[in-house]
């Protein structure tokens, strides 16, 4: 408990809040671009069996882009850890960053006591980003399935 009392967390918050805001902005804009392309490509398909194939292709690319987006956001935190000297090298910084963001834990990599609150705040950011992604995927399904039912409902 001494670490909790002796550690000034103001610096952690000062670094973490702008990173959280920056990551959320990147995420929202990235998801919006993916959503626009997704709906444009999938809504064009009128024939049912082609729709399912087109949907699978576009959804696969969308998921890949979302994973890249999360990876880029983890890189921003890893770069912060490196620039602050909180972690010794890029590999451990990225491992810790991805672990904190996903809640998976980074194994034997940990932050020094004076930066541990920043790791917890990154976990909070990860929860926000994965929540946004979940809502986004739900919205993608809703954007195309009702329109597909309308185009095929008149066909026997």
Tab-separated table of C-alpha atoms in Angstrom:
chain	number	residue	atom	x	y	z
A	1	UNK	CA	0.000	0.000	0.000
A	2	UNK	CA	3.020	2.293	0.346
A	3	UNK	CA	3.341	2.477	-3.445
A	4	UNK	CA	-0.220	3.791	-3.708
A	5	UNK	CA	0.433	6.533	-1.191
A	6	UNK	CA	3.884	7.525	-2.445
A	7	UNK	CA	3.168	7.661	-6.197
A	8	UNK	CA	2.038	10.967	-7.708
A	9	UNK	CA	-0.491	10.003	-10.368
A	10	UNK	CA	-1.008	13.436	-11.831
A	11	UNK	CA	1.630	12.760	-14.486
A	12	UNK	CA	-0.071	9.498	-15.457
A	13	UNK	CA	-3.372	11.307	-15.946
A	14	UNK	CA	-1.662	14.146	-17.831
A	15	UNK	CA	-0.243	11.653	-20.333
A	16	UNK	CA	-3.199	9.268	-20.417
A	17	UNK	CA	-6.151	11.590	-20.954
A	18	UNK	CA	-4.801	13.102	-24.202
A	19	UNK	CA	-3.874	9.595	-25.404
A	20	UNK	CA	-7.378	8.317	-24.626
A	21	UNK	CA	-8.962	11.257	-26.416
A	22	UNK	CA	-6.602	10.913	-29.404
A	23	UNK	CA	-7.286	7.174	-29.662
A	24	UNK	CA	-11.064	7.621	-29.459
A	25	UNK	CA	-10.963	10.277	-32.189
A	26	UNK	CA	-8.799	8.050	-34.428
A	27	UNK	CA	-11.108	5.125	-33.718
A	28	UNK	CA	-14.353	6.952	-34.464
A	29	UNK	CA	-13.052	8.415	-37.722
A	30	UNK	CA	-11.536	5.081	-38.752
A	31	UNK	CA	-14.766	3.230	-38.021
A	32	UNK	CA	-16.799	5.847	-39.889
A	33	UNK	CA	-14.632	5.431	-42.997
A	34	UNK	CA	-14.888	1.640	-42.800
A	35	UNK	CA	-18.665	1.858	-42.283
A	36	UNK	CA	-19.190	4.123	-45.292
A	37	UNK	CA	-17.167	1.839	-47.567
A	38	UNK	CA	-18.834	-1.276	-46.137
A	39	UNK	CA	-22.399	-0.106	-46.643
A	40	UNK	CA	-21.647	1.234	-50.103
A	41	UNK	CA	-20.139	-2.057	-51.270
A	42	UNK	CA	-22.683	-4.406	-49.687
A	43	UNK	CA	-25.847	-2.496	-50.595
A	44	UNK	CA	-25.002	-2.662	-54.286
A	45	UNK	CA	-25.547	-6.415	-54.400
A	46	UNK	CA	-29.131	-7.331	-55.329
A	47	UNK	CA	-28.933	-11.094	-55.856
A	48	UNK	CA	-29.232	-13.069	-52.603
A	49	UNK	CA	-26.430	-15.633	-53.075
A	50	UNK	CA	-24.030	-12.952	-54.289
A	51	UNK	CA	-25.023	-10.767	-51.354
A	52	UNK	CA	-23.816	-13.365	-48.846
A	53	UNK	CA	-20.495	-13.769	-50.657
A	54	UNK	CA	-20.053	-10.004	-50.981
A	55	UNK	CA	-21.011	-9.549	-47.319
A	56	UNK	CA	-18.412	-12.136	-46.223
A	57	UNK	CA	-15.679	-10.501	-48.306
A	58	UNK	CA	-16.418	-6.975	-47.168
A	59	UNK	CA	-16.834	-8.054	-43.532
A	60	UNK	CA	-13.462	-9.845	-43.642
A	61	UNK	CA	-11.720	-6.745	-44.933
A	62	UNK	CA	-13.556	-4.610	-42.375
A	63	UNK	CA	-12.422	-6.853	-39.510
A	64	UNK	CA	-8.840	-6.737	-40.781
A	65	UNK	CA	-8.976	-2.929	-40.890
A	66	UNK	CA	-10.442	-2.810	-37.382
A	67	UNK	CA	-7.608	-4.988	-36.062
A	68	UNK	CA	-5.084	-2.681	-37.746
A	69	UNK	CA	-6.871	0.300	-36.193
A	70	UNK	CA	-6.590	-1.233	-32.707
A	71	UNK	CA	-2.944	-2.036	-33.409
A	72	UNK	CA	-2.199	1.567	-34.381
A	73	UNK	CA	-3.839	2.762	-31.205
A	74	UNK	CA	-1.718	0.363	-29.157
A	75	UNK	CA	1.362	1.759	-30.929
A	76	UNK	CA	0.544	5.269	-29.672
A	77	UNK	CA	0.611	4.010	-26.084
A	78	UNK	CA	3.769	1.959	-26.690
A	79	UNK	CA	5.494	5.063	-28.061
A	80	UNK	CA	4.421	7.004	-24.972
A	81	UNK	CA	5.847	4.307	-22.678
A	82	UNK	CA	9.106	4.379	-24.625
A	83	UNK	CA	9.398	8.157	-24.664
A	84	UNK	CA	8.745	8.288	-20.908
A	85	UNK	CA	11.343	5.603	-20.237
A	86	UNK	CA	8.677	3.447	-18.576
A	87	UNK	CA	9.657	0.413	-20.647
A	88	UNK	CA	13.114	-0.426	-22.022
A	89	UNK	CA	12.452	-1.412	-25.650
A	90	UNK	CA	9.830	-1.355	-28.370
A	91	UNK	CA	9.010	-5.055	-28.112
A	92	UNK	CA	8.186	-4.922	-24.401
A	93	UNK	CA	6.371	-1.588	-24.869
A	94	UNK	CA	4.156	-3.048	-27.596
A	95	UNK	CA	3.591	-6.270	-25.660
A	96	UNK	CA	2.590	-4.337	-22.561
A	97	UNK	CA	0.423	-1.941	-24.574
A	98	UNK	CA	-1.534	-4.709	-26.306
A	99	UNK	CA	-1.860	-6.582	-23.025
A	100	UNK	CA	-3.202	-3.531	-21.216
A	101	UNK	CA	-5.551	-2.622	-24.050
A	102	UNK	CA	-7.081	-6.087	-24.294
A	103	UNK	CA	-7.039	-6.940	-20.597
A	104	UNK	CA	-4.958	-10.021	-21.438
A	105	UNK	CA	-1.948	-8.975	-19.368
A	106	UNK	CA	1.552	-8.773	-20.726
A	107	UNK	CA	3.098	-11.755	-18.958
A	108	UNK	CA	6.333	-10.764	-17.305
A	109	UNK	CA	6.347	-7.147	-18.565
A	110	UNK	CA	5.217	-4.537	-16.075
A	111	UNK	CA	5.436	-0.802	-15.619
A	112	UNK	CA	7.459	0.805	-12.851
A	113	UNK	CA	5.309	1.880	-9.874
A	114	UNK	CA	5.289	5.536	-10.913
A	115	UNK	CA	3.642	4.650	-14.286
A	116	UNK	CA	1.249	1.892	-13.206
A	117	UNK	CA	-1.798	4.171	-13.192
A	118	UNK	CA	-1.086	4.928	-16.851
A	119	UNK	CA	-1.366	1.205	-17.596
A	120	UNK	CA	-4.725	1.050	-15.826
A	121	UNK	CA	-5.915	4.085	-17.777
A	122	UNK	CA	-4.866	2.378	-21.000
A	123	UNK	CA	-7.033	-0.571	-19.988
A	124	UNK	CA	-9.920	1.854	-19.573
A	125	UNK	CA	-9.203	3.200	-23.062
A	126	UNK	CA	-9.168	-0.358	-24.407
A	127	UNK	CA	-12.602	-1.010	-22.927
A	128	UNK	CA	-13.936	2.135	-24.572
A	129	UNK	CA	-12.406	1.261	-27.950
A	130	UNK	CA	-13.613	-2.335	-27.938
A	131	UNK	CA	-17.069	-1.138	-26.886
A	132	UNK	CA	-17.118	1.264	-29.823
A	133	UNK	CA	-16.022	-1.558	-32.114
A	134	UNK	CA	-18.798	-3.839	-30.854
A	135	UNK	CA	-21.413	-1.143	-31.415
A	136	UNK	CA	-19.945	-0.499	-34.853
A	137	UNK	CA	-20.143	-4.162	-35.892
A	138	UNK	CA	-23.756	-4.286	-34.736
A	139	UNK	CA	-24.503	-1.149	-36.755
A	140	UNK	CA	-22.857	-2.700	-39.830
A	141	UNK	CA	-25.181	-5.681	-39.649
A	142	UNK	CA	-28.224	-3.500	-39.113
A	143	UNK	CA	-27.296	-1.242	-42.029
A	144	UNK	CA	-27.386	-4.018	-44.600
A	145	UNK	CA	-29.707	-6.771	-43.412
A	146	UNK	CA	-32.931	-4.719	-43.415
A	147	UNK	CA	-32.152	-3.298	-46.854
A	148	UNK	CA	-31.440	-6.797	-48.177
A	149	UNK	CA	-34.775	-8.076	-46.843
A	150	UNK	CA	-36.579	-5.204	-48.591
A	151	UNK	CA	-35.001	-5.982	-51.952
A	152	UNK	CA	-35.730	-9.726	-51.775
A	153	UNK	CA	-39.110	-9.709	-49.979
A	154	UNK	CA	-41.027	-9.137	-53.212
A	155	UNK	CA	-39.352	-12.109	-54.931
A	156	UNK	CA	-40.953	-15.565	-54.581
